[in-house]
PDB file of C-alpha atoms in Angstrom:
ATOM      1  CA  UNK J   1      47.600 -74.559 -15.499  1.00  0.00           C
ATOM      2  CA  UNK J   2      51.240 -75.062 -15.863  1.00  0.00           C
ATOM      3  CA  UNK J   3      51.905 -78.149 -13.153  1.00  0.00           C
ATOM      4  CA  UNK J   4      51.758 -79.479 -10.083  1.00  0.00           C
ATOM      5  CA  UNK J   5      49.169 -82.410  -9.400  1.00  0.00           C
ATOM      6  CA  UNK J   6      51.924 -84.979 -10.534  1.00  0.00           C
ATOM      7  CA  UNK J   7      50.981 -88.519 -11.636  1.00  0.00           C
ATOM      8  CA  UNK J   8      47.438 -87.465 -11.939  1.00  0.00           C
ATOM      9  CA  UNK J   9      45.434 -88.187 -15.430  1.00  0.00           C
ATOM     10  CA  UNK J  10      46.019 -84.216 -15.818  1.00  0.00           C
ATOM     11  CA  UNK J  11      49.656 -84.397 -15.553  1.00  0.00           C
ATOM     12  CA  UNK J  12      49.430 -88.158 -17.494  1.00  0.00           C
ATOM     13  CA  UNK J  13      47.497 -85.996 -20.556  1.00  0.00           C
ATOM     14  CA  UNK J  14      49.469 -83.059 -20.225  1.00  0.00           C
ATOM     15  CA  UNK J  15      52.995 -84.706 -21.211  1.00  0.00           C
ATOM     16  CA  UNK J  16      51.126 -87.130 -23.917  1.00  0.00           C
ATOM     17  CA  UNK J  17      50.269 -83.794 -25.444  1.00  0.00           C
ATOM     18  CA  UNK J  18      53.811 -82.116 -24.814  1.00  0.00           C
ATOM     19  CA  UNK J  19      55.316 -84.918 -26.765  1.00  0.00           C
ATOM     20  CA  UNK J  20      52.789 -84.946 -29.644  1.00  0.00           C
ATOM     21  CA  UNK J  21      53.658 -81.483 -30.329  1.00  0.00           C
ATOM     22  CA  UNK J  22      57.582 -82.639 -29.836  1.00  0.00           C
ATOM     23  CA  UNK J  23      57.075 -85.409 -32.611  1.00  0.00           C
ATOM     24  CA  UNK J  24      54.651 -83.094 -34.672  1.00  0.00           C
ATOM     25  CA  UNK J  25      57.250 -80.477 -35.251  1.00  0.00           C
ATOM     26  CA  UNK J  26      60.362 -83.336 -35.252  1.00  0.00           C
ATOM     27  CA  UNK J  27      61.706 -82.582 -32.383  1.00  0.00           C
ATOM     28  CA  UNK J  28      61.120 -86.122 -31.601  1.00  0.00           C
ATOM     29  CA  UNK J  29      61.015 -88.995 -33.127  1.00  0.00           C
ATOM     30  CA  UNK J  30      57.647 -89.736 -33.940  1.00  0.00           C
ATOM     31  CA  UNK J  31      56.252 -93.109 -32.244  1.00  0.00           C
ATOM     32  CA  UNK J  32      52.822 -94.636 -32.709  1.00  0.00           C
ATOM     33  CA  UNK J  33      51.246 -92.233 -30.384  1.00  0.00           C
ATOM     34  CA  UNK J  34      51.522 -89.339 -33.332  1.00  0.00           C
ATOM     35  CA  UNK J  35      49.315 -91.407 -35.855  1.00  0.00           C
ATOM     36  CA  UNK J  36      46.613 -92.535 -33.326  1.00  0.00           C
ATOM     37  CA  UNK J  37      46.015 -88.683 -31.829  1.00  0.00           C
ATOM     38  CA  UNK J  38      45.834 -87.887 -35.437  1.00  0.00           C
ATOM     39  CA  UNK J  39      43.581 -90.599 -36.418  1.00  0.00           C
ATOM     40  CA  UNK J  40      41.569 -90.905 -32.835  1.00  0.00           C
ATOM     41  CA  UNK J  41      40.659 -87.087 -33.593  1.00  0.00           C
ATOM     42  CA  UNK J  42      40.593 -86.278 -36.500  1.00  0.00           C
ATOM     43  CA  UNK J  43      43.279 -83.678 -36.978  1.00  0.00           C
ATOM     44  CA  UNK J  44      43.834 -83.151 -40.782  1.00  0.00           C
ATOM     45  CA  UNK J  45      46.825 -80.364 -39.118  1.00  0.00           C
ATOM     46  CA  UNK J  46      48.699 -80.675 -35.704  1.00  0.00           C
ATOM     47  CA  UNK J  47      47.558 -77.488 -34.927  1.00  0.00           C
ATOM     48  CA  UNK J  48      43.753 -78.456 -34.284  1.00  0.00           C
ATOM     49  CA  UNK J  49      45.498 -80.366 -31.217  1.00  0.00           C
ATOM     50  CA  UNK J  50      45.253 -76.769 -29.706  1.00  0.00           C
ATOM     51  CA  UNK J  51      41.813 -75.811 -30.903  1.00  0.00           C
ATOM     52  CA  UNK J  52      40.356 -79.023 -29.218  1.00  0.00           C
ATOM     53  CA  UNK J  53      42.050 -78.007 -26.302  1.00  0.00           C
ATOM     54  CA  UNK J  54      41.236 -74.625 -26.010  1.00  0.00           C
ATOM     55  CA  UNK J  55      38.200 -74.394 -27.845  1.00  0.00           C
ATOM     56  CA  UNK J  56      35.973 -77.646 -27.607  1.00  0.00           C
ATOM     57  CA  UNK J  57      37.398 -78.758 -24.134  1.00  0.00           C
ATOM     58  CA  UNK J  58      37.596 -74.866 -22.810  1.00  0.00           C
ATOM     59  CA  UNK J  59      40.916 -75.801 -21.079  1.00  0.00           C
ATOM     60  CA  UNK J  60      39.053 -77.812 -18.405  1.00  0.00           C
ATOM     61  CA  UNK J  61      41.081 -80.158 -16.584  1.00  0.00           C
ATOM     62  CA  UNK J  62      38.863 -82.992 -16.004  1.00  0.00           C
ATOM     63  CA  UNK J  63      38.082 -83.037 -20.104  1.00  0.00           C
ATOM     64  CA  UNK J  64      42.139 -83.163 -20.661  1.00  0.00           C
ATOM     65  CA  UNK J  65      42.711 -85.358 -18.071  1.00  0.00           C
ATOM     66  CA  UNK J  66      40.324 -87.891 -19.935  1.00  0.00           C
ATOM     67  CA  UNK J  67      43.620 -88.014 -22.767  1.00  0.00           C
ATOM     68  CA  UNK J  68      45.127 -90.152 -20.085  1.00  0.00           C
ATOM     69  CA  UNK J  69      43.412 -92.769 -21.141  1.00  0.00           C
ATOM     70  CA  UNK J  70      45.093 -92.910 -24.387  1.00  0.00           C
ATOM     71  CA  UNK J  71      48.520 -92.809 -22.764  1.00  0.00           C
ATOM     72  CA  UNK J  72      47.548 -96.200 -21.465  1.00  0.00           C
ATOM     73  CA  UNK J  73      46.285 -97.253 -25.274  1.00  0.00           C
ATOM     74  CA  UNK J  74      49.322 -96.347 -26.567  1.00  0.00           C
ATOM     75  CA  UNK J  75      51.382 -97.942 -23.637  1.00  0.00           C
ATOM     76  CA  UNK J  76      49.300-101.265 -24.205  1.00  0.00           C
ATOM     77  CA  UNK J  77      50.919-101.190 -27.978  1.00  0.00           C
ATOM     78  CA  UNK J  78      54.082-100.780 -26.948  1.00  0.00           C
ATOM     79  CA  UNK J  79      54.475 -97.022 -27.774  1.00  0.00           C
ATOM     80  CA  UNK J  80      57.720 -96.407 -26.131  1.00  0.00           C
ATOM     81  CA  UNK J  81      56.883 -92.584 -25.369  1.00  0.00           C
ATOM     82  CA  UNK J  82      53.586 -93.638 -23.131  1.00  0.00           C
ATOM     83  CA  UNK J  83      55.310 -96.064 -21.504  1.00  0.00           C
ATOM     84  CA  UNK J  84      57.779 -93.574 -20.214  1.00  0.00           C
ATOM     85  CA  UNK J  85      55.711 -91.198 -19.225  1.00  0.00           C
ATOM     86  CA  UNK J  86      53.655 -93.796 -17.104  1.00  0.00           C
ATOM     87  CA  UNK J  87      57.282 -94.737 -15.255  1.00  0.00           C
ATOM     88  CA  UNK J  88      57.568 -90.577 -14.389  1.00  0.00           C
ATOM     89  CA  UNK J  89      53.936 -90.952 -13.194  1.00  0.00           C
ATOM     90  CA  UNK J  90      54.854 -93.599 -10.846  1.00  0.00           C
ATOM     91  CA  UNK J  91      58.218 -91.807  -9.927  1.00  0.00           C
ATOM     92  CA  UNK J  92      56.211 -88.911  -9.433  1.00  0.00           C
ATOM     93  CA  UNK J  93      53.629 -90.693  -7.052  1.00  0.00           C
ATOM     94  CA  UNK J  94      56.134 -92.620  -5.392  1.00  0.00           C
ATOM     95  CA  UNK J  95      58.232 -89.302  -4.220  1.00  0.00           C
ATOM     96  CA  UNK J  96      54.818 -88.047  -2.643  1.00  0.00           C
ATOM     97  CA  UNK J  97      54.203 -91.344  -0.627  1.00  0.00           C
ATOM     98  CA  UNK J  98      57.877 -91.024   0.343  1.00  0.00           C
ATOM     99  CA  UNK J  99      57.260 -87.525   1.374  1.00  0.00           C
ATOM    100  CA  UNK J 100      54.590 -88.395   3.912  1.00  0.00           C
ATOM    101  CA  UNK J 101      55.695 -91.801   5.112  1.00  0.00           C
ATOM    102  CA  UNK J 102      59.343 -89.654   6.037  1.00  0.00           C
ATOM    103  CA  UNK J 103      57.388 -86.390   7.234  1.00  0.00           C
ATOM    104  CA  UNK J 104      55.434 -88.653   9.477  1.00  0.00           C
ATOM    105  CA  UNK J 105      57.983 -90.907  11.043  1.00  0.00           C
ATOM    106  CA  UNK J 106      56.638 -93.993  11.188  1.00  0.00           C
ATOM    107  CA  UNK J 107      57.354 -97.010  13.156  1.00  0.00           C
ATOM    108  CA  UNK J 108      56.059 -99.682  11.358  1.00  0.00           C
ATOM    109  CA  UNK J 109      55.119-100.903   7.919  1.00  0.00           C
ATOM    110  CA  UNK J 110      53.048 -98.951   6.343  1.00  0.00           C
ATOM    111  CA  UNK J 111      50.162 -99.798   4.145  1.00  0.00           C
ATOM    112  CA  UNK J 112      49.564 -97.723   1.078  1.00  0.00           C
ATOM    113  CA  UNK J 113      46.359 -97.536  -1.156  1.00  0.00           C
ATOM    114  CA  UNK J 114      45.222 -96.112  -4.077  1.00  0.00           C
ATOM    115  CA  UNK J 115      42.554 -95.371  -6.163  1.00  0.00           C
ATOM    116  CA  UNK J 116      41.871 -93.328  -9.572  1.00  0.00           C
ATOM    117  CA  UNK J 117      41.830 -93.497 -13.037  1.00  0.00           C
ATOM    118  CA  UNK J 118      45.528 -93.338 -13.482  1.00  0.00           C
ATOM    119  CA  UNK J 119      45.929 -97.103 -12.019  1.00  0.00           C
ATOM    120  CA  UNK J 120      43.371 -98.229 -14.861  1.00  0.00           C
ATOM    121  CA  UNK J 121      46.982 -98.429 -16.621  1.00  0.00           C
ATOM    122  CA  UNK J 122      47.427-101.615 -14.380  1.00  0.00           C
ATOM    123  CA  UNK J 123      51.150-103.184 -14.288  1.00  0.00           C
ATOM    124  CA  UNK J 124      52.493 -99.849 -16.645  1.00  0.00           C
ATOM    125  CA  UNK J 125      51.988 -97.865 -13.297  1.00  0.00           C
ATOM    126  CA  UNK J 126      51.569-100.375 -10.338  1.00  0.00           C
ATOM    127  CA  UNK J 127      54.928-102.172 -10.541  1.00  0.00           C
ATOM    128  CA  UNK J 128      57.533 -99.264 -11.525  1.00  0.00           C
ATOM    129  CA  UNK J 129      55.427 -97.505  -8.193  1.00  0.00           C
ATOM    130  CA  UNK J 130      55.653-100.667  -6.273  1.00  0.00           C
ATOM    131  CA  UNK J 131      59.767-100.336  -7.451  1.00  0.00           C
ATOM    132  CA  UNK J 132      60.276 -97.125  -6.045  1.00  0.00           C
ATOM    133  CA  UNK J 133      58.968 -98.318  -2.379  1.00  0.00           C
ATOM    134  CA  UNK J 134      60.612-101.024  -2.095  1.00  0.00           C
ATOM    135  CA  UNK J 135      63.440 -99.854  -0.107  1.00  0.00           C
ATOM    136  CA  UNK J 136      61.049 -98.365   2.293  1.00  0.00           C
ATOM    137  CA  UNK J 137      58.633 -99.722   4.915  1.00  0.00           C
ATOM    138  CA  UNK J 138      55.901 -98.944   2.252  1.00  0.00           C
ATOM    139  CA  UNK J 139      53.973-101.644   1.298  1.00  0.00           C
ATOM    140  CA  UNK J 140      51.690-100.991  -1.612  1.00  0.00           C
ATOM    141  CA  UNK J 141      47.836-102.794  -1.664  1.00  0.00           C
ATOM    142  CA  UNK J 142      44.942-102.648  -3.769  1.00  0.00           C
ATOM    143  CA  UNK J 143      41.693-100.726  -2.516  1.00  0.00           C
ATOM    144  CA  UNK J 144      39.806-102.889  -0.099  1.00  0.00           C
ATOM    145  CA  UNK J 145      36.135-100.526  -0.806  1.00  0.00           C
ATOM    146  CA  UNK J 146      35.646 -98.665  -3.873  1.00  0.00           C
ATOM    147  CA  UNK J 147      35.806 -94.802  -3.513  1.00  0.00           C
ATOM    148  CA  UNK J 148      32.082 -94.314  -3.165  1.00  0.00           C
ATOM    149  CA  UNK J 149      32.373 -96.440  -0.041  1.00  0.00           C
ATOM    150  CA  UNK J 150      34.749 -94.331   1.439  1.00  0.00           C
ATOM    151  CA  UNK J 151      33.335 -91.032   0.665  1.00  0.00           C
ATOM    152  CA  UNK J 152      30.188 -92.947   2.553  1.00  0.00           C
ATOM    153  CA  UNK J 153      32.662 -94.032   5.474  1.00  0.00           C
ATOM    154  CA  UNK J 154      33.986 -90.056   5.924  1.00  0.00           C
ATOM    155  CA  UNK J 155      30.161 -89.168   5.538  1.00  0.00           C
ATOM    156  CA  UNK J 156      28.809 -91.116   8.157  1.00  0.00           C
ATOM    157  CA  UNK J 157      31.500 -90.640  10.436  1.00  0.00           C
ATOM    158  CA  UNK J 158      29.605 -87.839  12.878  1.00  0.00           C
ATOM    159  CA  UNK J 159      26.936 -90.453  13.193  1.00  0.00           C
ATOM    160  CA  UNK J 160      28.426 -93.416  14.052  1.00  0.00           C
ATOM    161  CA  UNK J 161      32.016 -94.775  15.375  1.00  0.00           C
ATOM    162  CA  UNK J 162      31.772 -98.762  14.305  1.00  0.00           C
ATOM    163  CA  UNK J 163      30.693 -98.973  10.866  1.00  0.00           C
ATOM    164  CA  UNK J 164      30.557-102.444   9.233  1.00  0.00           C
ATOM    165  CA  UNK J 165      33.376-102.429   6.359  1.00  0.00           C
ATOM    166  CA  UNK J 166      32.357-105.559   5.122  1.00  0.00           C
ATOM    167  CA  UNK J 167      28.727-104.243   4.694  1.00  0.00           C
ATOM    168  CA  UNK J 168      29.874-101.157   2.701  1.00  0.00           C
ATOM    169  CA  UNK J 169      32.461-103.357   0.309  1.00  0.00           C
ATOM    170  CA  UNK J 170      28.866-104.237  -1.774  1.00  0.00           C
ATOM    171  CA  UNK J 171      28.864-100.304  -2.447  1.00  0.00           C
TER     172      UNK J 171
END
């Protein structure tokens, strides 16, 4: 409820909604992302903000999470708000992969995946993340299988010890 899980579409939603309610009661300096919340749904007052929240979403964190993808809307038009918070996002994800890779001690480059809706956001999250590594042995690549073909991979693993990766990259 009140952090952790950073860079996540939770944590993405969470501060799009922290600085609505900054720009609603001018604490901010409202940027396009005001108007299109407003607009997008349909809140005559800022305050229904809360009742979608609490009432029609019943604080669930996978229905709140879903605001992430109008960070990366808003980002798209230049809102300069959503782009920030996607840098923090990848500042956020890079310090965990930084984490690891120095907990672990490794010798060699490292390869580092990813996969979720936060990297729908493309460039706005991929290159300020790519950024951060870049004085490490890190070296950031794109998903060779989708997630369903790894859950399958971590499935089948009691089964069998040589599965064909190529064969699963049509899942």
């Amino acid at each position: 409820i009140f952090g952790g899980d950073e860079g996540s579409g939770y944590w993405l939603a969470s501060n799009l909604l922290r600085h609505f309610t900054r720009q609603s009661d001018n604490r901010e300096k409202r940027t396009f992302l005001y108007n299109y919340l407003k607009e997008k749904y349909n809140w005559e007052d800022d305050s229904q903000m809360l009742d979608m929240i609490i009432n029609e979403f019943n604080e669930d964190r996978t229905k709140i999470a879903s605001l992430s993808l109008d960070v990366s809307y808003c980002a798209n038009l230049g809102d300069e708000i959503c782009l920030q918070i996607l840098k923090e996002a990848a500042k956020e994800l890079s310090d965990i992969i930084i984490a690891v890779y120095n907990k672990l001690e490794f010798k060699s480059t490292v390869k580092v995946s990813y996969s979720g809706g936060v990297f729908k956001s493309g460039k706005y999250i991929l290159e300020p993340l790519k950024e951060n590594l870049k004085c490490y042995d890190i070296e950031l690549v794109e998903p060779i299988l989708s997630p369903g073909a790894g859950a399958v991979i971590l499935a089948m693993k009691n089964y069998q010890d040589n599965l064909p990766i190529e064969k699963l990259k049509l899942i």
